[in-house]
């Protein structure tokens, strides 16, 4: 609750500069010369780097442009601040001026604290508004960059914050390395079986092709019969067939919904327009649409059909796909086989691009008619037994990484502004993260896990903001139960991430959370008032109202403010019109619909009959709310696309 101390970035750094402005012609070998294009999340990618001679290298590092251990490097040009990382070991590479170099004063700031602080959304917004010039190639103006405000904490607190976030990143990086190895193994097996045709033959298959002596041996290397396919223009194993992609995959071409339906607030279906959000294997979720058109199912292969044609990812969940993508679903019983087949096509597209035959897009007819080898189902089934476990582990790792990254991004601003405090002694962070990311357990953020890492999660302002905005906009004054209902609806209906770690339980009057109850009772922004009717309600303390209003206006709280305002607009709909009875009905019906995954009236009424009441008038929710009003609420929720 203490006011945050802010200091200027330039008071925490001994130097704020950029890489060399001397840019020699690259050569085939020598010392890497790195630009912002080589920056990745946690270091440099040397695969596409240019090289310089030793003499040019000496010119490049002249003027102290060489990064040192503990320097913080930032992407300065183009997608500024997209990548920020700390130099943790001595490097003998030269960096160019598109990379910014921050040399922290280690007596004042921990390098990793500075790294994570610069990755907060509020800092990125500030930089884009005040410290960036250019439109074609946006660029951070370094001479003014040092004026950024940094939350000043003790070095001890900085290290604890950095430790938590770094451990999460380390687990993500470990999973990424494991996935690279799994991909390589799967590719080797596919190449061995379906490119070199040295698949191990079962006794049954060997007999089927009339070569029983080859049972258990690699097919082609052991003299397996081959024949020439006119369509494929190559020799393939006896008993195999040729065909087109549509023979082995169901293909759905994407179609973009109306642009006005897009949002980043989690409303509607996950939406991918093209390959922009693609990762190594699975895409990152950024956009949603409330008017989905063409859908892909979980595990469908997503193929970019516009430049870069052939780029692949796989859907972790059902999603809407735009015109830049196609979704492919296997017909052979093996998604892993289809993935590798599409990876083969990707190599062909890349080869043609490199030779100058650039593909701007691939049409439906072109895609459907791509020529493929069709192995016997028995061979695909045997391949599936080996490859599926590899891909399952890869998928689990990728799901863990998305959840761990979400946890990190959720914690980042809260750790920085003191809303979450790391425990004084916590030697089990890595152990907790590893337990949360075990092979057979998809990581889910929960209150027990968060509590094991942190001293407290301060929800005072979030809860007080509910009361203040309701007082100022619709004139409702809540007791503890009313605040609980609104908080629950923010968590359930609007998927407000601030409450994702808060556990709610069903109670006769609605959803209850011990954490929310404690934060209401001890809330320094609220006071309890007894009305003439005897009802006890909470109001915002006049002396704290200004501080709370300023907090609500902060950029990092705009999404929360928007979610709350949207919920209050639902409360003001004519069908509900601020009626607590109807708000409870909304809470009840929405909860039943989301739990049962249905809008069937009979199923929802049955769930309501099993939801007991403590009000003497009614035994359960079905008695309190009639069938007709329940049906109207179901229609209302569907009409407003709340579920």
Coordinates of C-alpha atoms in Angstrom, one line a residue:
X1 CA 0.0 0.0 0.0
X2 CA 3.1 2.3 0.2
X3 CA 3.6 4.8 -2.5
X4 CA 6.0 3.5 -5.1
X5 CA 9.4 5.2 -5.4
X6 CA 10.4 6.1 -9.0
X7 CA 13.9 6.8 -10.3
X8 CA 15.1 7.6 -13.8
X9 CA 16.7 4.8 -15.8
X10 CA 19.8 6.9 -16.4
X11 CA 20.5 7.1 -12.7
X12 CA 20.6 3.3 -12.6
X13 CA 22.9 2.8 -15.6
X14 CA 26.6 3.7 -16.0
X15 CA 26.1 3.8 -19.7
X16 CA 23.2 3.9 -22.2
X17 CA 24.4 3.5 -25.8
X18 CA 24.0 1.4 -28.9
X19 CA 26.1 -0.8 -31.1
X20 CA 28.5 0.3 -33.7
X21 CA 27.4 2.7 -36.4
X22 CA 30.2 1.4 -38.6
X23 CA 28.8 -1.3 -40.9
X24 CA 31.4 -3.1 -43.0
X25 CA 30.5 -5.5 -45.8
X26 CA 29.9 -9.0 -44.4
X27 CA 32.2 -11.9 -45.4
X28 CA 31.7 -15.7 -45.5
X29 CA 33.6 -16.4 -42.2
X30 CA 35.2 -14.6 -39.3
X31 CA 33.6 -12.9 -36.3
X32 CA 29.7 -12.6 -36.2
X33 CA 28.3 -9.1 -36.8
X34 CA 24.9 -9.0 -35.2
X35 CA 21.9 -6.8 -35.6
X36 CA 18.4 -6.6 -34.2
X37 CA 17.4 -9.3 -36.8
X38 CA 19.6 -11.8 -34.8
X39 CA 17.9 -11.1 -31.5
X40 CA 15.7 -13.8 -29.9
X41 CA 13.9 -14.0 -26.6
X42 CA 16.9 -15.1 -24.6
X43 CA 19.9 -14.5 -26.8
X44 CA 21.3 -14.3 -30.3
X45 CA 20.5 -16.6 -33.3
X46 CA 23.7 -16.9 -35.3
X47 CA 22.1 -19.0 -38.2
X48 CA 21.6 -15.9 -40.4
X49 CA 24.4 -13.7 -39.1
X50 CA 27.0 -11.9 -41.2
X51 CA 30.7 -12.1 -40.5
X52 CA 33.6 -9.6 -40.5
X53 CA 37.3 -9.8 -40.5
X54 CA 39.3 -9.3 -37.3
X55 CA 40.4 -5.9 -38.4
X56 CA 36.8 -4.8 -39.1
X57 CA 35.8 -6.3 -35.7
X58 CA 38.3 -4.0 -33.9
X59 CA 36.8 -1.1 -35.7
X60 CA 33.3 -2.2 -34.7
X61 CA 34.0 -2.5 -31.0
X62 CA 35.9 0.8 -30.9
X63 CA 34.3 3.3 -28.6
X64 CA 33.1 0.7 -26.1
X65 CA 30.4 -0.8 -28.4
X66 CA 31.2 -4.3 -27.3
X67 CA 28.6 -5.7 -24.8
X68 CA 30.0 -6.9 -21.5
X69 CA 28.8 -9.4 -18.9
X70 CA 25.6 -8.1 -17.1
X71 CA 24.8 -5.6 -19.9
X72 CA 21.2 -5.5 -20.9
X73 CA 20.6 -5.5 -24.6
X74 CA 17.4 -4.2 -26.1
X75 CA 15.9 -4.3 -29.6
X76 CA 16.2 -0.6 -30.5
X77 CA 15.0 -0.6 -34.1
X78 CA 11.9 -2.0 -35.8
X79 CA 9.9 -4.1 -33.2
X80 CA 11.5 -2.1 -30.4
X81 CA 11.7 -3.8 -27.0
X82 CA 10.4 -7.0 -28.6
X83 CA 13.5 -8.7 -27.3
X84 CA 15.4 -7.8 -24.1
X85 CA 18.1 -10.0 -22.6
X86 CA 21.1 -10.0 -20.3
X87 CA 24.6 -10.9 -21.4
X88 CA 25.5 -13.7 -18.9
X89 CA 28.9 -14.7 -20.4
X90 CA 31.7 -13.0 -22.3
X91 CA 31.0 -12.7 -26.1
X92 CA 33.4 -12.0 -28.9
X93 CA 30.8 -10.7 -31.4
X94 CA 30.1 -7.2 -32.6
X95 CA 26.7 -5.6 -32.4
X96 CA 25.4 -2.9 -34.7
X97 CA 23.5 0.3 -33.9
X98 CA 20.0 -1.4 -34.1
X99 CA 20.8 -2.9 -30.7
X100 CA 20.7 -0.8 -27.5
X101 CA 23.2 -1.4 -24.7
X102 CA 22.4 -0.6 -21.1
X103 CA 25.2 -1.0 -18.6
X104 CA 23.6 -1.2 -15.2
X105 CA 25.2 0.1 -12.0
X106 CA 25.3 -3.2 -10.1
X107 CA 25.2 -1.4 -6.8
X108 CA 21.8 0.1 -7.7
X109 CA 20.0 -2.3 -10.0
X110 CA 20.0 -6.1 -10.7
X111 CA 20.4 -6.7 -14.5
X112 CA 17.6 -9.2 -14.7
X113 CA 15.3 -6.9 -12.7
X114 CA 16.0 -4.2 -15.3
X115 CA 15.4 -6.7 -18.2
X116 CA 12.0 -7.7 -16.9
X117 CA 11.0 -4.2 -16.0
X118 CA 11.5 -3.1 -19.6
X119 CA 9.2 -5.9 -20.8
X120 CA 6.2 -4.7 -18.9
X121 CA 3.3 -3.4 -21.0
X122 CA 3.2 0.0 -19.3
X123 CA 6.9 0.6 -20.1
X124 CA 6.4 -0.4 -23.8
X125 CA 3.4 2.0 -24.0
X126 CA 5.4 4.8 -22.5
X127 CA 8.3 4.2 -24.9
X128 CA 6.0 4.1 -27.9
X129 CA 4.4 7.4 -26.9
X130 CA 7.5 9.4 -25.8
X131 CA 10.8 7.8 -27.0
X132 CA 10.2 6.5 -30.5
X133 CA 10.6 8.2 -33.8
X134 CA 10.0 7.1 -37.4
X135 CA 7.0 5.2 -38.9
X136 CA 8.5 3.1 -41.7
X137 CA 11.2 1.9 -39.2
X138 CA 10.3 2.9 -35.6
X139 CA 13.4 3.5 -33.5
X140 CA 14.0 4.3 -29.8
X141 CA 15.7 7.6 -29.3
X142 CA 18.4 6.6 -26.9
X143 CA 19.4 10.1 -25.7
X144 CA 15.9 10.4 -24.2
X145 CA 15.4 6.8 -23.2
X146 CA 17.2 7.3 -19.9
X147 CA 14.3 9.5 -18.7
X148 CA 12.0 6.4 -18.3
X149 CA 10.8 6.0 -14.7
X150 CA 11.8 2.8 -13.0
X151 CA 10.2 1.5 -9.8
X152 CA 13.0 1.6 -7.3
X153 CA 13.3 -1.4 -5.0
X154 CA 16.0 -2.7 -2.7
X155 CA 18.5 -5.0 -4.4
X156 CA 17.3 -7.8 -2.2
X157 CA 13.7 -7.4 -3.6
X158 CA 15.0 -7.1 -7.1
X159 CA 16.9 -10.4 -6.8
X160 CA 13.9 -12.2 -5.4
X161 CA 11.6 -10.8 -8.2
X162 CA 14.2 -11.7 -10.9
X163 CA 14.6 -15.2 -9.4
X164 CA 10.9 -16.1 -9.7
X165 CA 10.7 -14.8 -13.3
X166 CA 14.0 -16.3 -14.4
X167 CA 13.0 -19.7 -13.0
X168 CA 9.9 -19.6 -15.1
X169 CA 11.9 -18.6 -18.2
X170 CA 14.4 -21.4 -17.5
X171 CA 11.7 -24.0 -17.4
X172 CA 10.3 -22.7 -20.7
X173 CA 13.8 -22.8 -22.2
X174 CA 14.4 -26.3 -21.0
X175 CA 11.1 -27.5 -22.6
X176 CA 12.0 -25.7 -25.8
X177 CA 15.4 -27.6 -26.0
X178 CA 13.6 -30.9 -25.3
X179 CA 11.1 -30.2 -28.0
X180 CA 13.9 -29.5 -30.5
X181 CA 15.4 -32.9 -29.8
X182 CA 11.9 -34.6 -30.0
X183 CA 11.3 -33.0 -33.4
X184 CA 14.7 -34.1 -34.7
X185 CA 14.1 -37.7 -33.6
X186 CA 10.6 -37.7 -35.2
X187 CA 12.0 -36.3 -38.4
X188 CA 14.8 -38.9 -38.6
X189 CA 12.3 -41.8 -38.1
X190 CA 10.0 -40.3 -40.9
X191 CA 12.9 -39.9 -43.3
X192 CA 14.2 -43.4 -42.6
X193 CA 10.7 -44.9 -43.2
X194 CA 9.1 -42.8 -45.8
X195 CA 11.9 -41.1 -47.8
X196 CA 14.6 -43.8 -47.7
X197 CA 12.0 -46.6 -47.5
X198 CA 13.9 -48.5 -44.9
X199 CA 11.0 -49.1 -42.6
X200 CA 11.3 -52.4 -40.6
X201 CA 8.9 -54.9 -42.0
X202 CA 6.5 -57.0 -39.9
X203 CA 6.2 -60.7 -40.6
X204 CA 2.6 -60.1 -41.9
X205 CA 3.7 -57.3 -44.3
X206 CA 6.6 -59.3 -45.6
X207 CA 4.3 -62.2 -46.4
X208 CA 1.8 -59.9 -48.0
X209 CA 4.3 -58.6 -50.5
X210 CA 5.7 -62.1 -51.1
X211 CA 9.1 -61.6 -49.4
X212 CA 8.8 -63.3 -46.0
X213 CA 12.6 -63.5 -45.7
X214 CA 12.6 -59.7 -45.1
X215 CA 10.6 -59.8 -41.9
X216 CA 12.2 -57.5 -39.3
X217 CA 14.7 -56.0 -41.8
X218 CA 14.9 -52.5 -43.3
X219 CA 12.9 -52.7 -46.5
X220 CA 14.9 -51.1 -49.3
X221 CA 18.4 -51.8 -47.9
X222 CA 17.4 -55.5 -47.7
X223 CA 16.2 -55.7 -51.3
X224 CA 12.5 -54.9 -50.9
X225 CA 10.7 -54.7 -54.3
X226 CA 10.3 -51.2 -55.8
X227 CA 8.3 -49.9 -58.8
X228 CA 8.2 -46.7 -60.7
X229 CA 5.3 -44.2 -60.1
X230 CA 4.6 -42.1 -63.2
X231 CA 2.6 -39.6 -61.1
X232 CA 5.4 -39.1 -58.5
X233 CA 8.3 -39.6 -61.0
X234 CA 10.1 -41.8 -58.6
X235 CA 10.4 -45.4 -57.4
X236 CA 8.3 -46.4 -54.4
X237 CA 7.9 -49.7 -52.5
X238 CA 5.7 -52.5 -53.8
X239 CA 2.2 -52.3 -52.3
X240 CA 2.3 -48.5 -51.9
X241 CA 0.2 -46.1 -53.8
X242 CA 0.3 -42.6 -55.2
X243 CA -2.4 -39.9 -54.8
X244 CA -3.0 -36.3 -53.8
X245 CA -3.1 -34.5 -50.4
X246 CA -6.9 -34.5 -50.2
X247 CA -6.7 -38.4 -50.2
X248 CA -5.0 -38.4 -46.8
X249 CA -6.3 -35.1 -45.3
X250 CA -9.5 -33.2 -44.8
X251 CA -8.7 -29.6 -45.8
X252 CA -10.5 -26.5 -44.7
X253 CA -9.5 -23.2 -46.3
X254 CA -9.7 -20.2 -43.9
X255 CA -12.2 -17.4 -44.2
X256 CA -11.7 -14.1 -42.3
X257 CA -14.7 -12.8 -40.2
X258 CA -15.5 -9.1 -40.1
X259 CA -12.7 -7.0 -38.7
X260 CA -15.1 -5.4 -36.2
X261 CA -15.5 -8.8 -34.5
X262 CA -11.8 -9.0 -33.5
X263 CA -10.7 -8.4 -29.9
X264 CA -7.8 -9.2 -27.5
X265 CA -10.0 -9.5 -24.4
X266 CA -10.9 -13.2 -24.8
X267 CA -14.4 -12.7 -26.1
X268 CA -15.5 -15.4 -28.5
X269 CA -13.3 -17.9 -30.3
X270 CA -9.5 -17.9 -30.6
X271 CA -8.6 -16.4 -34.0
X272 CA -5.6 -16.7 -36.2
X273 CA -5.6 -14.6 -39.4
X274 CA -2.3 -16.0 -40.7
X275 CA 1.1 -17.2 -39.5
X276 CA 1.9 -14.0 -37.5
X277 CA 1.4 -15.7 -34.1
X278 CA 3.0 -19.0 -35.1
X279 CA 5.6 -20.5 -32.7
X280 CA 8.0 -23.4 -33.2
X281 CA 5.1 -25.8 -33.2
X282 CA 2.0 -24.2 -31.6
X283 CA 0.7 -20.6 -32.1
X284 CA 0.5 -18.0 -29.3
X285 CA -3.0 -16.8 -28.6
X286 CA -3.5 -13.1 -29.1
X287 CA -6.7 -12.4 -31.0
X288 CA -10.3 -13.6 -30.6
X289 CA -13.5 -13.1 -32.7
X290 CA -17.1 -13.0 -31.7
X291 CA -18.2 -13.9 -35.3
X292 CA -16.2 -17.1 -36.1
X293 CA -16.4 -18.4 -39.7
X294 CA -14.2 -21.3 -40.6
X295 CA -13.0 -23.4 -37.7
X296 CA -10.1 -25.7 -37.0
X297 CA -10.2 -28.4 -34.4
X298 CA -7.7 -29.3 -31.7
X299 CA -4.7 -31.0 -33.2
X300 CA -5.5 -29.8 -36.8
X301 CA -2.4 -28.8 -38.7
X302 CA -2.4 -25.1 -39.6
X303 CA -0.8 -24.3 -42.9
X304 CA 0.1 -20.8 -44.1
X305 CA -1.3 -20.4 -47.6
X306 CA 0.1 -16.9 -48.1
X307 CA 3.7 -15.7 -47.8
X308 CA 5.5 -17.4 -46.2
X309 CA 3.7 -20.3 -47.9
X310 CA 4.2 -23.6 -46.2
X311 CA 4.8 -22.4 -42.6
X312 CA 3.3 -24.9 -40.2
X313 CA 1.8 -24.9 -36.7
X314 CA -0.7 -27.1 -34.9
X315 CA -3.8 -26.1 -33.1
X316 CA -3.7 -26.7 -29.3
X317 CA -7.4 -25.9 -29.1
X318 CA -10.3 -25.3 -31.5
X319 CA -9.9 -22.0 -33.3
X320 CA -11.2 -19.8 -36.1
X321 CA -8.8 -19.5 -39.1
X322 CA -8.6 -16.5 -41.4
X323 CA -7.9 -16.4 -45.2
X324 CA -4.1 -16.7 -44.6
X325 CA -4.4 -20.3 -43.3
X326 CA -5.7 -23.7 -44.1
X327 CA -6.5 -26.5 -41.6
X328 CA -5.6 -30.1 -42.3
X329 CA -7.1 -33.1 -40.5
X330 CA -5.7 -36.5 -41.0
X331 CA -7.7 -39.3 -42.7
X332 CA -5.1 -42.0 -42.0
X333 CA -5.4 -42.2 -38.3
X334 CA -2.0 -40.5 -37.8
X335 CA -1.6 -36.7 -37.3
X336 CA 2.2 -37.3 -36.9
X337 CA 2.5 -38.8 -40.3
X338 CA 0.5 -35.9 -41.9
X339 CA 2.7 -33.3 -40.0
X340 CA 5.9 -34.8 -41.4
X341 CA 4.3 -35.0 -44.9
X342 CA 3.5 -31.3 -44.7
X343 CA 7.0 -30.6 -43.4
X344 CA 8.3 -32.2 -46.6
X345 CA 6.1 -29.9 -48.7
X346 CA 7.4 -26.9 -46.7
X347 CA 11.0 -27.8 -47.8
X348 CA 9.9 -27.9 -51.4
X349 CA 8.2 -24.4 -51.1
X350 CA 11.4 -23.0 -49.4
X351 CA 13.6 -24.5 -52.1
X352 CA 11.5 -22.9 -54.8
X353 CA 11.6 -19.6 -52.9
X354 CA 15.4 -19.7 -52.6
X355 CA 15.6 -20.4 -56.4
X356 CA 13.6 -17.3 -57.2
X357 CA 10.2 -19.0 -57.8
X358 CA 8.5 -17.1 -55.0
X359 CA 5.0 -18.1 -53.9
X360 CA 2.7 -15.3 -52.9
X361 CA 0.0 -17.7 -52.1
X362 CA -1.2 -21.2 -52.8
X363 CA -4.8 -21.8 -54.1
X364 CA -7.3 -24.3 -52.9
X365 CA -6.9 -26.4 -56.1
X366 CA -3.1 -26.3 -55.8
X367 CA -3.2 -27.5 -52.2
X368 CA -5.8 -30.2 -52.7
X369 CA -3.8 -31.6 -55.7
X370 CA -0.3 -31.8 -54.1
X371 CA 1.0 -35.3 -55.0
X372 CA 1.7 -37.7 -52.1
X373 CA 2.9 -41.2 -51.5
X374 CA 0.2 -43.3 -49.7
X375 CA 1.7 -46.1 -47.6
X376 CA -0.3 -49.2 -46.6
X377 CA -2.4 -48.5 -43.4
X378 CA -0.4 -51.2 -41.6
X379 CA 2.9 -49.2 -42.1
X380 CA 1.2 -46.0 -40.9
X381 CA -0.2 -47.7 -37.8
X382 CA 3.3 -49.0 -36.9
X383 CA 4.8 -45.6 -37.4
X384 CA 2.1 -44.1 -35.2
X385 CA 3.1 -46.4 -32.3
X386 CA 6.6 -44.9 -32.3
X387 CA 5.9 -41.3 -33.2
X388 CA 2.7 -40.5 -31.2
X389 CA 4.5 -40.7 -27.8
X390 CA 7.1 -38.3 -29.1
X391 CA 4.5 -35.8 -30.2
X392 CA 2.4 -36.2 -27.0
X393 CA 5.5 -35.2 -25.0
X394 CA 6.1 -32.3 -27.3
X395 CA 2.5 -31.2 -27.0
X396 CA 2.6 -31.4 -23.2
X397 CA 5.8 -29.3 -23.1
X398 CA 4.3 -26.7 -25.4
X399 CA 1.1 -26.5 -23.3
X400 CA 3.2 -26.1 -20.2
X401 CA 5.2 -23.3 -21.8
X402 CA 2.1 -21.4 -22.8
X403 CA 0.8 -21.7 -19.2
X404 CA 4.1 -20.8 -17.7
X405 CA 4.5 -17.8 -20.0
X406 CA 1.0 -16.7 -19.1
X407 CA 1.9 -17.0 -15.4
X408 CA 5.1 -15.0 -16.0
X409 CA 3.3 -12.3 -17.9
X410 CA 0.5 -12.1 -15.3
X411 CA 3.1 -11.9 -12.4
X412 CA 5.4 -9.4 -14.1
X413 CA 3.5 -6.1 -13.5
X414 CA 2.2 -7.3 -10.2
X415 CA 5.7 -8.1 -8.9
X416 CA 7.0 -4.8 -10.2
X417 CA 4.3 -2.6 -8.6
X418 CA 4.3 -4.5 -5.3
X419 CA 0.9 -6.1 -5.6
X420 CA 2.5 -9.5 -5.3
X421 CA 5.3 -9.9 -2.8
X422 CA 7.8 -12.8 -2.9
X423 CA 8.2 -14.7 0.3
X424 CA 11.3 -13.9 2.4
X425 CA 12.7 -17.4 2.2
X426 CA 11.6 -19.6 -0.7
X427 CA 14.1 -22.2 -1.8
X428 CA 11.4 -24.4 -3.4
X429 CA 10.5 -22.2 -6.4
X430 CA 12.2 -24.5 -9.0
X431 CA 10.7 -27.5 -7.2
X432 CA 7.2 -26.0 -7.4
X433 CA 7.6 -25.1 -11.0
X434 CA 8.9 -28.6 -11.9
X435 CA 6.0 -30.2 -10.0
X436 CA 3.5 -27.9 -11.8
X437 CA 5.0 -29.0 -15.1
X438 CA 5.3 -32.7 -14.7
X439 CA 4.8 -34.8 -17.8
X440 CA 1.3 -35.9 -17.3
X441 CA 0.0 -32.8 -15.7
X442 CA -1.0 -29.8 -17.7
X443 CA 0.0 -26.8 -15.7
X444 CA -2.8 -24.7 -14.3
X445 CA -2.4 -21.6 -12.2
X446 CA -4.1 -22.0 -8.8
X447 CA -4.1 -20.3 -5.5
X448 CA -2.1 -23.1 -3.8
X449 CA 0.7 -22.7 -6.2
X450 CA 0.8 -18.9 -6.1
X451 CA 0.6 -18.9 -2.3
X452 CA 3.5 -21.2 -2.1
X453 CA 5.7 -18.6 -3.9
X454 CA 4.4 -15.3 -2.7
X455 CA 3.7 -13.6 0.6
X456 CA 0.4 -12.1 -0.6
X457 CA -1.6 -11.2 -3.6
X458 CA -3.1 -7.8 -2.8
X459 CA -6.6 -7.4 -4.3
X460 CA -7.6 -4.4 -2.3
X461 CA -7.7 -1.9 -5.2
X462 CA -9.4 -4.4 -7.6
X463 CA -12.2 -5.0 -5.1
X464 CA -12.5 -1.3 -4.1
X465 CA -12.7 -0.3 -7.8
X466 CA -15.8 -2.5 -8.2
X467 CA -17.5 -0.6 -5.5
X468 CA -16.4 2.8 -6.7
X469 CA -17.3 2.3 -10.3
X470 CA -20.7 0.8 -9.4
X471 CA -21.4 3.8 -7.0
X472 CA -20.5 6.3 -9.6
X473 CA -22.1 4.7 -12.7
X474 CA -25.3 2.8 -11.6
X475 CA -25.7 3.9 -7.9
X476 CA -25.5 0.4 -6.4
X477 CA -24.0 -0.1 -3.0
X478 CA -23.0 -3.7 -2.2
X479 CA -22.6 -5.8 0.8
X480 CA -20.0 -8.5 0.9
X481 CA -22.2 -10.9 -1.1
X482 CA -22.8 -8.4 -3.9
X483 CA -19.1 -7.7 -4.3
X484 CA -18.5 -11.4 -4.4
X485 CA -21.1 -11.9 -7.2
X486 CA -19.6 -9.1 -9.3
X487 CA -16.1 -10.4 -8.8
X488 CA -17.2 -13.9 -9.7
X489 CA -18.9 -12.7 -12.9
X490 CA -15.7 -10.8 -13.8
X491 CA -13.7 -14.0 -13.4
X492 CA -16.3 -16.3 -15.1
X493 CA -17.9 -14.2 -17.8
X494 CA -15.2 -11.7 -18.8
X495 CA -12.3 -14.1 -18.0
X496 CA -10.5 -11.3 -16.1
X497 CA -7.0 -12.5 -15.6
X498 CA -6.5 -10.7 -12.3
X499 CA -8.8 -13.2 -10.7
X500 CA -7.5 -16.4 -12.4
X501 CA -5.6 -17.4 -9.3
X502 CA -8.6 -16.9 -7.0
X503 CA -10.6 -20.1 -6.2
X504 CA -14.4 -19.8 -6.0
X505 CA -16.8 -22.3 -4.5
X506 CA -20.5 -22.7 -5.0
X507 CA -22.6 -21.4 -2.2
X508 CA -26.4 -21.1 -1.9
X509 CA -26.4 -17.5 -2.9
X510 CA -23.7 -17.7 -5.6
X511 CA -19.9 -18.0 -5.9
X512 CA -17.7 -17.5 -2.8
X513 CA -14.0 -17.0 -2.4
X514 CA -12.2 -16.9 1.0
X515 CA -9.5 -14.7 -0.6
X516 CA -12.0 -12.2 -1.8
X517 CA -13.9 -12.2 1.5
X518 CA -10.6 -11.5 3.5
X519 CA -9.7 -8.6 1.1
X520 CA -13.2 -7.1 1.5
X521 CA -13.1 -7.2 5.3
X522 CA -9.5 -5.8 5.6
X523 CA -9.8 -3.4 2.6
X524 CA -8.3 0.0 3.5
X525 CA -10.3 1.8 0.8
X526 CA -13.7 0.7 2.1
X527 CA -15.8 1.2 5.2
X528 CA -18.8 -0.6 6.4
X529 CA -22.1 1.3 6.7
X530 CA -25.4 0.1 8.2
X531 CA -28.5 1.3 6.4
X532 CA -31.8 2.2 8.0
X533 CA -33.1 -1.2 6.9
X534 CA -30.4 -2.9 8.9
X535 CA -28.5 -4.0 5.8
X536 CA -24.8 -3.7 6.1
X537 CA -23.0 -2.4 2.9
X538 CA -19.6 -1.2 1.9
X539 CA -18.7 2.3 0.6
X540 CA -15.5 3.8 -0.6
X541 CA -13.8 6.0 2.0
X542 CA -13.9 9.7 0.8
X543 CA -10.2 10.2 1.7
X544 CA -9.1 7.3 -0.5
X545 CA -11.3 8.0 -3.5
X546 CA -8.8 10.2 -5.4
X547 CA -6.0 7.6 -5.0
X548 CA -8.4 4.9 -6.2
X549 CA -9.5 7.0 -9.2
X550 CA -5.9 7.6 -10.2
X551 CA -5.1 3.9 -10.0
X552 CA -8.1 3.0 -12.2
X553 CA -6.8 5.5 -14.9
X554 CA -3.4 3.8 -15.1
X555 CA -2.7 2.3 -18.5
X556 CA -2.0 -1.2 -17.0
X557 CA -5.5 -1.1 -15.5
X558 CA -7.5 -0.1 -18.6
X559 CA -8.4 -3.7 -19.5
X560 CA -9.7 -4.3 -16.0
X561 CA -11.6 -1.1 -16.1
X562 CA -13.1 -2.1 -19.5
X563 CA -14.1 -5.6 -18.2
X564 CA -15.8 -4.0 -15.2
X565 CA -17.6 -1.4 -17.3
X566 CA -18.8 -4.1 -19.8
X567 CA -20.2 -6.2 -16.9
X568 CA -22.0 -3.2 -15.5
X569 CA -23.5 -2.5 -18.9
X570 CA -24.8 -6.1 -18.9
X571 CA -26.4 -5.3 -15.4
X572 CA -28.1 -2.3 -17.0
X573 CA -29.7 -4.2 -19.8
X574 CA -33.5 -3.9 -19.7
X575 CA -33.9 -7.5 -18.9
X576 CA -31.8 -7.1 -15.7
X577 CA -31.9 -3.4 -15.0
X578 CA -29.7 -3.5 -11.8
X579 CA -32.0 -6.0 -10.2
X580 CA -30.0 -8.1 -7.7
X581 CA -32.5 -11.0 -8.3
X582 CA -31.7 -11.0 -12.0
X583 CA -27.9 -10.6 -11.3
X584 CA -28.1 -13.7 -9.2
X585 CA -30.0 -15.5 -11.9
X586 CA -27.3 -14.4 -14.5
X587 CA -24.6 -15.8 -12.2
X588 CA -26.5 -19.0 -11.6
X589 CA -27.4 -19.8 -15.3
X590 CA -24.0 -18.8 -16.6
X591 CA -22.3 -21.0 -14.1
X592 CA -24.6 -24.0 -15.1
X593 CA -24.1 -23.4 -18.8
X594 CA -20.3 -23.2 -18.5
X595 CA -20.1 -26.3 -16.3
X596 CA -22.3 -28.4 -18.4
X597 CA -21.2 -26.9 -21.8
X598 CA -24.8 -26.8 -23.0
X599 CA -27.7 -24.4 -23.3
X600 CA -30.3 -27.2 -22.9
X601 CA -33.0 -25.9 -20.6
X602 CA -33.8 -29.3 -19.0
X603 CA -30.1 -30.0 -18.2
X604 CA -29.7 -26.5 -16.7
X605 CA -32.9 -26.9 -14.6
X606 CA -31.6 -30.2 -13.3
X607 CA -28.3 -28.5 -12.2
X608 CA -30.3 -25.7 -10.5
X609 CA -32.4 -28.3 -8.6
X610 CA -29.1 -29.7 -7.2
X611 CA -28.0 -26.2 -6.1
X612 CA -29.4 -25.9 -2.6
X613 CA -30.5 -22.6 -1.0
X614 CA -30.4 -21.3 2.5
X615 CA -33.3 -18.9 2.0
X616 CA -36.3 -20.3 3.9
X617 CA -38.6 -19.7 1.0
X618 CA -36.7 -22.0 -1.4
X619 CA -35.0 -25.3 -1.3
X620 CA -32.9 -24.8 -4.4
X621 CA -32.2 -22.5 -7.3
X622 CA -34.9 -24.1 -9.5
X623 CA -37.5 -23.1 -6.9
X624 CA -36.3 -19.6 -6.7
X625 CA -36.1 -19.0 -10.4
X626 CA -38.9 -20.2 -12.6
X627 CA -38.4 -22.2 -15.8
X628 CA -39.7 -19.3 -18.0
X629 CA -37.3 -16.8 -16.5
X630 CA -34.4 -19.3 -16.7
X631 CA -35.2 -19.8 -20.4
X632 CA -35.1 -16.1 -21.0
X633 CA -31.7 -15.8 -19.2
X634 CA -30.3 -18.6 -21.4
X635 CA -31.5 -16.7 -24.5
X636 CA -30.0 -13.5 -23.1
X637 CA -26.6 -15.1 -22.4
X638 CA -26.6 -16.5 -26.0
X639 CA -27.7 -13.3 -27.5
X640 CA -25.0 -11.3 -25.8
X641 CA -22.5 -14.0 -26.8
X642 CA -21.3 -14.3 -23.2
X643 CA -20.6 -18.0 -23.6

